[in-house]
Coordinates of C-alpha atoms and ligand atoms in Angstrom, one line a residue:
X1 CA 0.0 0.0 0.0
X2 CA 1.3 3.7 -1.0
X3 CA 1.6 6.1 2.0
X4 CA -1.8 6.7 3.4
X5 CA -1.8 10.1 3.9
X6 CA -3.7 12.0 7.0
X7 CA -5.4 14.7 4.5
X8 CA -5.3 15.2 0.1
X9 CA -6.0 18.6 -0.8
X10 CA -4.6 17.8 -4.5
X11 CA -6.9 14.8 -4.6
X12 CA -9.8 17.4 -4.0
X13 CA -8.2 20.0 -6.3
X14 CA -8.0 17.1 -9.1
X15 CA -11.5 16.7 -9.1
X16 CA -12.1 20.4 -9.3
X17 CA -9.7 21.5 -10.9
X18 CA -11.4 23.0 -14.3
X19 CA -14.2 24.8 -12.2
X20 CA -11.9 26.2 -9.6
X21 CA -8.9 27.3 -12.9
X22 CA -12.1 29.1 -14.4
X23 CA -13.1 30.8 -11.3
X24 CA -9.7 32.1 -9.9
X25 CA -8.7 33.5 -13.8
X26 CA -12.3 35.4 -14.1
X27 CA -11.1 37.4 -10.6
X28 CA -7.8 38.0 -12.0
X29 CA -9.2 38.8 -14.8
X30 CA -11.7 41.3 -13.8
X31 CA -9.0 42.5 -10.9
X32 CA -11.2 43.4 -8.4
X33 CA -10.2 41.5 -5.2
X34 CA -11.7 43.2 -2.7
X35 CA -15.4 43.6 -2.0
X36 CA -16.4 42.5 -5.3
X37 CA -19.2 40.1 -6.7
X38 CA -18.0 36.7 -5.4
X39 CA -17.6 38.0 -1.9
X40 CA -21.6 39.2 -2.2
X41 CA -22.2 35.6 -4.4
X42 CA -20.8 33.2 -1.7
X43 CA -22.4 35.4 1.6
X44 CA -26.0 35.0 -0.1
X45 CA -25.6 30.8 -0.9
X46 CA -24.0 30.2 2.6
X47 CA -26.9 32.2 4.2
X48 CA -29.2 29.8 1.7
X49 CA -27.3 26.7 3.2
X50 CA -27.3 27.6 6.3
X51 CA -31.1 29.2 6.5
X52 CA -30.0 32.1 8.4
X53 CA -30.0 35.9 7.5
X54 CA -26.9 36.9 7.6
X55 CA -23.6 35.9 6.6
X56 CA -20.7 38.1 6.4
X57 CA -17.2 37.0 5.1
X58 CA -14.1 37.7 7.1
X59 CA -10.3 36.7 6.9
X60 CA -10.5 33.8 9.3
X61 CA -11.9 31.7 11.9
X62 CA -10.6 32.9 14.6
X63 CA -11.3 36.8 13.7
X64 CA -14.9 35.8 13.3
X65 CA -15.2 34.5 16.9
X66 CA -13.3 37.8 18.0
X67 CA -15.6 40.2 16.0
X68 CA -18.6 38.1 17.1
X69 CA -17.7 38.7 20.5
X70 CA -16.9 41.9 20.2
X71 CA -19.9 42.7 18.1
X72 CA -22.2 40.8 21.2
X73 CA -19.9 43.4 23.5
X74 CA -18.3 41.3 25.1
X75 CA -14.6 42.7 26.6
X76 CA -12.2 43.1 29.5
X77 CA -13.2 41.1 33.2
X78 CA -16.3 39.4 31.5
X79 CA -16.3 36.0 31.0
X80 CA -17.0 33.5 29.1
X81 CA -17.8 29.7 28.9
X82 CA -15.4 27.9 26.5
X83 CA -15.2 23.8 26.1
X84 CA -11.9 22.6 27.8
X85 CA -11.5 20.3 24.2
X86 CA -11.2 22.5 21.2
X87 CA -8.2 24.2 18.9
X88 CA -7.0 27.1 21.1
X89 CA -8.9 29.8 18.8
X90 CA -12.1 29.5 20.5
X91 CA -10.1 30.7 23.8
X92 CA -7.7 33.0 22.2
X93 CA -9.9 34.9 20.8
X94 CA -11.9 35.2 23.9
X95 CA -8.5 36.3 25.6
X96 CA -7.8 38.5 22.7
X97 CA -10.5 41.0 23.5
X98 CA -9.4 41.0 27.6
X99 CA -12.3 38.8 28.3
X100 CA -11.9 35.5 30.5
X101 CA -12.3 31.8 29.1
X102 CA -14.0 30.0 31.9
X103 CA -13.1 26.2 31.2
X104 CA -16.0 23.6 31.3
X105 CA -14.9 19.4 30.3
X106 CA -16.5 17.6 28.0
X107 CA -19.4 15.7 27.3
X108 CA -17.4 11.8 27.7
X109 CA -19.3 10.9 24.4
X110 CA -19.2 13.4 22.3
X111 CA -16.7 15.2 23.3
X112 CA -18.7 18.8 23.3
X113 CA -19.0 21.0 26.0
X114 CA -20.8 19.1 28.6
X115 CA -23.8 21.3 29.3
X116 CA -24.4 19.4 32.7
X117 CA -21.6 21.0 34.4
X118 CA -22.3 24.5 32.6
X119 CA -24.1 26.1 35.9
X120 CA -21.6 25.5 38.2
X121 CA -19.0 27.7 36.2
X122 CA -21.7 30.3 35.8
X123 CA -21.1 33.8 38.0
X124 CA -21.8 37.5 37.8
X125 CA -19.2 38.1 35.1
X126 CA -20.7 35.5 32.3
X127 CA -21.7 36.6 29.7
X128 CA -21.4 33.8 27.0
X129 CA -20.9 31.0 26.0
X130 CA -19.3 29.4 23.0
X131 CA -20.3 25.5 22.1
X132 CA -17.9 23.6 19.6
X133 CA -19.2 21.3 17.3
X134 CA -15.6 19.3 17.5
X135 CA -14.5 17.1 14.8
X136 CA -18.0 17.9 12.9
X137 CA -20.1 16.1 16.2
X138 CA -22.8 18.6 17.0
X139 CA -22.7 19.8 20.6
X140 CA -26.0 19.1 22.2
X141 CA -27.4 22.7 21.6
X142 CA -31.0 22.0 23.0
X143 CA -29.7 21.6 26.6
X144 CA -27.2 24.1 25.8
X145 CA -29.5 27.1 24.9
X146 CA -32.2 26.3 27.9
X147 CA -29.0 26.8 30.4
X148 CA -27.9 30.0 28.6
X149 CA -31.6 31.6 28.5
X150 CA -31.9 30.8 32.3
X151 CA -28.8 32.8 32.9
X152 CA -28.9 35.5 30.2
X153 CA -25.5 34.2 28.2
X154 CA -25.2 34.9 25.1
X155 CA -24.7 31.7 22.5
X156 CA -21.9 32.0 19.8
X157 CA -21.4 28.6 18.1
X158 CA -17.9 27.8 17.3
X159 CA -18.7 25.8 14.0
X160 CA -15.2 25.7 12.2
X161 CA -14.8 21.8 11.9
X162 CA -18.9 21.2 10.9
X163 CA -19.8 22.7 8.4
X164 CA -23.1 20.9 7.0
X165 CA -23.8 19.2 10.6
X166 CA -27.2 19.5 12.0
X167 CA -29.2 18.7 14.7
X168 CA -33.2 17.3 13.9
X169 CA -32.4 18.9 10.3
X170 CA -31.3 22.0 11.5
X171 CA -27.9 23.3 10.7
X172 CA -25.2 23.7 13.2
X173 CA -24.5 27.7 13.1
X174 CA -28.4 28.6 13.5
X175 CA -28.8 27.5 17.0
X176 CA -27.3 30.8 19.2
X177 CA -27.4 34.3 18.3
X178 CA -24.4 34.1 16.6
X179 CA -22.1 31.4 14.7
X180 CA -18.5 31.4 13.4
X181 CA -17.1 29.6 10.6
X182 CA -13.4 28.8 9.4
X183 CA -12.8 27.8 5.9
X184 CA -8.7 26.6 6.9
X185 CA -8.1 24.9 3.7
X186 CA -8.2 21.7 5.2
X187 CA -11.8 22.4 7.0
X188 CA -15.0 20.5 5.4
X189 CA -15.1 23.3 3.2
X190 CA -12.0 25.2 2.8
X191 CA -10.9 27.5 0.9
X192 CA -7.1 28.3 -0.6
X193 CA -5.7 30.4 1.8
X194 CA -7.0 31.8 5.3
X195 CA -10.6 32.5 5.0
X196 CA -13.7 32.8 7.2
X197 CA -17.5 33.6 8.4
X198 CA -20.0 34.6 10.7
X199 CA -23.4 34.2 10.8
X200 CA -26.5 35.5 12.7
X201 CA -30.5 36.1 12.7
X202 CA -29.9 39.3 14.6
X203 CA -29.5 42.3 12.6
X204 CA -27.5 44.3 15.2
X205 CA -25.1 41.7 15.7
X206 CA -24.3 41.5 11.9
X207 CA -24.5 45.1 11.1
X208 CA -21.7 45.5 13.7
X209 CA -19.6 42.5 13.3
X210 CA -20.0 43.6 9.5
X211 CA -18.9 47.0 10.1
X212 CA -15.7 45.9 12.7
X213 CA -14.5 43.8 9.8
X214 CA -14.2 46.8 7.5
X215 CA -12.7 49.4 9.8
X216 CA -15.6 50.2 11.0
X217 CA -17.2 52.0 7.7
X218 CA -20.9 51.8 6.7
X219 CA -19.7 53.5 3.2
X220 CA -15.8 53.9 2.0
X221 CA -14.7 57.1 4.2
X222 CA -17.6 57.0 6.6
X223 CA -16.6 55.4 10.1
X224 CA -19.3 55.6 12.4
X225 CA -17.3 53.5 14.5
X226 CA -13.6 51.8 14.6
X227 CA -13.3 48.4 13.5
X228 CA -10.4 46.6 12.1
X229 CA -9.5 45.3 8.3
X230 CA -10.4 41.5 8.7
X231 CA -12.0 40.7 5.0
X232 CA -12.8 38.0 3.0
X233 CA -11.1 38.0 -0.5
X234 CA -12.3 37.5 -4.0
X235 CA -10.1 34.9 -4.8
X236 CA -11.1 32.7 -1.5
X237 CA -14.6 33.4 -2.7
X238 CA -14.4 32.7 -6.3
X239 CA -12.7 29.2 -4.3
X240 CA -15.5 29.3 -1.8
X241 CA -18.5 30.0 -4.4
X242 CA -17.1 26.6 -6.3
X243 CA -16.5 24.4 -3.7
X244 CA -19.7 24.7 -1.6
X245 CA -21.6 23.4 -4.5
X246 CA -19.7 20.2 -3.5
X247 CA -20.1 20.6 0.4
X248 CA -22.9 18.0 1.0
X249 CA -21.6 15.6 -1.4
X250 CA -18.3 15.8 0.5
X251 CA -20.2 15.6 4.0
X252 CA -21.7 12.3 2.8
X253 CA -18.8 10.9 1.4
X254 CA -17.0 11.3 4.8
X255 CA -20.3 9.9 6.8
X256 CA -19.2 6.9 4.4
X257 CA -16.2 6.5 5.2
X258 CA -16.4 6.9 8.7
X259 CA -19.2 4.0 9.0
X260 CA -16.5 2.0 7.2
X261 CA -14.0 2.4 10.0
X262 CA -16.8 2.0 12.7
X263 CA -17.9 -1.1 11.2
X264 CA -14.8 -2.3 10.5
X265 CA -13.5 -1.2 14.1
X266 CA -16.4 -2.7 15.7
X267 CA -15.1 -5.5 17.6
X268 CA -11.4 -4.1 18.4
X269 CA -9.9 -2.2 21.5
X270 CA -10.4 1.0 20.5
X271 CA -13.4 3.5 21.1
X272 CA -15.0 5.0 17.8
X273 CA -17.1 8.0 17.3
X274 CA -20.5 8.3 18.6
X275 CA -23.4 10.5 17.6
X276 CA -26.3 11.2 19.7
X277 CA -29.4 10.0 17.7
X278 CA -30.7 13.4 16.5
X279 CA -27.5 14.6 15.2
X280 CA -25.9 14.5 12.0
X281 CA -22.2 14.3 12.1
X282 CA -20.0 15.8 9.7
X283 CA -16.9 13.9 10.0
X284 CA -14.2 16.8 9.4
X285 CA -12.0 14.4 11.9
X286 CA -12.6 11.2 12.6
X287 CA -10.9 10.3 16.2
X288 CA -11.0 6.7 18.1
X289 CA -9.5 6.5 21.2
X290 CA -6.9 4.0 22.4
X291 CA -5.5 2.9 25.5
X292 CA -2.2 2.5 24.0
X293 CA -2.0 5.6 21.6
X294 CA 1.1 6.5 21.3
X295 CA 2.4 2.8 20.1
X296 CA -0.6 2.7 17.8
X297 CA 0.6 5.8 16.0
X298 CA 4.0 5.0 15.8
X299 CA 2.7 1.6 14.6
X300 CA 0.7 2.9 12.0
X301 CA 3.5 5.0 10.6
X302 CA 5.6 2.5 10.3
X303 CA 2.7 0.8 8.3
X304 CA 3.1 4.1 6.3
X305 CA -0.4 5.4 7.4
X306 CA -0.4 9.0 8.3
X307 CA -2.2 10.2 11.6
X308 CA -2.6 13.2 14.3
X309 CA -3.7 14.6 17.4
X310 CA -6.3 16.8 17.8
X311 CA -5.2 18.3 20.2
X312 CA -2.2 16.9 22.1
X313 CA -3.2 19.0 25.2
X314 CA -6.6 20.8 26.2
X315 CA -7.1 24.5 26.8
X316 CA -7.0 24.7 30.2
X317 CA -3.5 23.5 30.5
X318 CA -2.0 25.5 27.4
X319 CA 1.0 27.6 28.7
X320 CA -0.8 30.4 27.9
X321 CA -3.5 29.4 30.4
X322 CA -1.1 28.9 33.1
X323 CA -2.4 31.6 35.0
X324 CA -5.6 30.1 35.6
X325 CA -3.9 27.1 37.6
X326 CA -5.8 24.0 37.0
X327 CA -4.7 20.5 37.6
X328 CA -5.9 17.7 35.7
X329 CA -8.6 16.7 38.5
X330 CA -10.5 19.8 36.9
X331 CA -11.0 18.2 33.7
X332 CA -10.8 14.4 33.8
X333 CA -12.8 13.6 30.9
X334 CA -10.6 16.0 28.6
X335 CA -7.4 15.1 30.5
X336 CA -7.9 11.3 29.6
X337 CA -9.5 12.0 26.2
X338 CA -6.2 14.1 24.9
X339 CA -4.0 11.0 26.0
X340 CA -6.2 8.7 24.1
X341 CA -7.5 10.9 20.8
X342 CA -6.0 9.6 17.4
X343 CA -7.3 11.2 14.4
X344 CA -7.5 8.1 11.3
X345 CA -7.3 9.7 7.4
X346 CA -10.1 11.4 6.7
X347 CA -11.3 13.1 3.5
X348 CA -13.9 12.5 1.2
X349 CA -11.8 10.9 -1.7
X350 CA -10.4 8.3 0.9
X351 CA -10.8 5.0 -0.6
X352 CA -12.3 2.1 0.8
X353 CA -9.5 -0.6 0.2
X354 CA -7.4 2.4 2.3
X355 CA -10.0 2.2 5.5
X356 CA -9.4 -1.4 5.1
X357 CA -5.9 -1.0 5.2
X358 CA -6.4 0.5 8.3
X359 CA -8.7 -0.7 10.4
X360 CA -6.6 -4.1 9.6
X361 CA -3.3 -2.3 10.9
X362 CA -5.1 -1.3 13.8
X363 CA -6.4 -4.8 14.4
X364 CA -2.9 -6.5 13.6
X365 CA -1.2 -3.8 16.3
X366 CA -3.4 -5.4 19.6
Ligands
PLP401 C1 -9.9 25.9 12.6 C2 -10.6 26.3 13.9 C3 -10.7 27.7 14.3 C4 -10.0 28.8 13.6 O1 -10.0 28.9 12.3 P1 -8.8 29.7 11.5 O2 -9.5 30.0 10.3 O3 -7.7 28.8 11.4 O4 -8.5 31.0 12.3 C5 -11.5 28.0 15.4 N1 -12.1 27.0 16.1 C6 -11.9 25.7 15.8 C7 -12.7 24.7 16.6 C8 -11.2 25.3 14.7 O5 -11.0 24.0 14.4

């Protein structure tokens, strides 16, 4: 077996590649790369996919949970609830604007912010809270949003690895007052470069986040307030515009794959993914856990089978959280999860003899 590798981009370009070649040479060609037509194209279909109002384009992920939270004003001594598992931007960018990231553990089956232990985290400073649909899984909103009414917080959704996932039908990103989206180009949908979104039903929320992404003007030279340049580009559009065409395709092609392994998995020592019954999981990562991880991936890679941690340590005990001083007793269920966590290949053009490949290695190694 060739090298199994973790992620293919160039797979995905290949079977692009004429639509996205067209799209990128009609922005060069027209040269307008700012605030042009595609920008406007791809906020109106996302808004369609999504079923929400508004969608504004911005440079990343991590600037649209910033701007949402500063849009929701949100800023120094106030705090807000964060999942202890997640990528570090859903902190950062709480710690960005002087605000606090109060740690909560995960949800031992999901691995979403557990909303029984919400309250308990909850004081006078809260002000919001920001669920993660990790790995694609969508956090369990309902209980989520019944906490968060009851105590005034506002809900941002942190929906950078699920795009497409939904809960009872509905999409993940329409459940709070506000959503953020990354499109890293290895994300569901992804574009070539750094790229990103926000999304909202409320039109004060958008109208602000809209205007702090674009220094703050309502029209070029009018600055009713000060914002910051954080944009979304015509080329990652034109990019953006093609590829979510593809998006749900993609989604189910990964919900394939990752059946595959679970089937396949089934009756071997490792935990697979599970999804609560109402949920559709998107699959941007799919992560077993084993008791024995760190052989198993050295294994695999001698087997020639590429695969990675998401994330080798949780928030709470990031260097850059030291200050907070927690101990792993605060978070066992994310402590033991990040020893355990592997992340197997995942991408929609994975084929099945490769999960087979796998699975078998992963059989063979116990
Ligand atoms: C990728 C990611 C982000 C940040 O996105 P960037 O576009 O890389 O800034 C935020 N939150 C989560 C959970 C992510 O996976």
């Amino acid at each position: 077996m060739n090298k199994i590798k973790f992620v293919d981009l160039q797979a995905q370009y290949n079977s692009i590649r004429r639509e996205i070649d067209s799209a990128v040479e009609n922005v060069l060609n027209s040269s307008v790369f700012i605030n042009g037509k595609n920008v406007n194209e791809f906020e109106m279909s996302f808004r369609s996919y999504l079923g929400v109002n508004h969608v504004i384009g911005c440079a990343n992920g991590t600037d649209a949970i910033e701007i949402i939270l500063q849009a929701c004003h949100i800023g120094p001594g106030d705090e807000v609830i964060v999942p202890a598992a997640s990528w570090i931007s859903t902190a950062e960018a709480v710690s960005t604007l002087g605000a606090i990231p109060v740690f909560v553990d995960i949800d031992p089956l999901t691995y979403t912010l557990n909303p029984e232990l919400i309250e308990k985290k909850i004081s006078k400073k809260a002000k919001a809270v920001i669920p993660v649909h990790l790995y694609g899984n969508p956090a369990d909103m309902v209980s989520i949003n019944l906490i968060a009414q009851k105590h005034n917080l506002i809900v941002i959704e942190d929906c950078a690895q699920a795009h497409g996932a939904s809960i009872n039908g509905k999409k993940v990103g329409t459940f709070g007052q506000a959503s953020t989206f990354s499109f890293y180009p290895s994300k569901n949908l992804g574009a070539y470069g750094d790229a990103g979104a926000m999304a909202s039903d409320n039109a004060d929320i958008a109208g602000t986040a809209r205007k702090i992404a674009n220094h703050g003007q309502t029209e070029k030279n009018k600055h009713p307030m000060l914002g910051r340049n954080s944009r979304l580009d015509e080329l990652q559009a034109a990019v953006l515009n093609v590829k979510l065409k593809h998006l749900d395709n993609w989604n189910t092609q990964r919900a394939a794959h990752a059946n595959h392994y679970s089937e396949l998995l089934k009756n071997s020592s490792v935990v697979v993914p599970q999804v609560r019954g109402n949920s559709k999981h998107v699959f941007h990562l799919y992560v077993i856990l084993s008791e024995k991880r760190d052989e198993l991936k050295k294994f695999l890679s001698e087997k020639n089978i590429e695969t990675a941690v998401h994330y080798p340590s949780a928030l709470p005990f990031l260097d850059g959280y030291a200050n907070q001083k927690h101990s792993e007793k605060d978070f066992p269920v994310a402590a033991a999860f990040t020893r355990k966590i592997l992340s197997l290949p995942m991408y929609p053009e994975l084929k099945a003899d490769m999960i087979e490949y796998v699975s078998d290695c992963i059989k063979k190694f116990e």
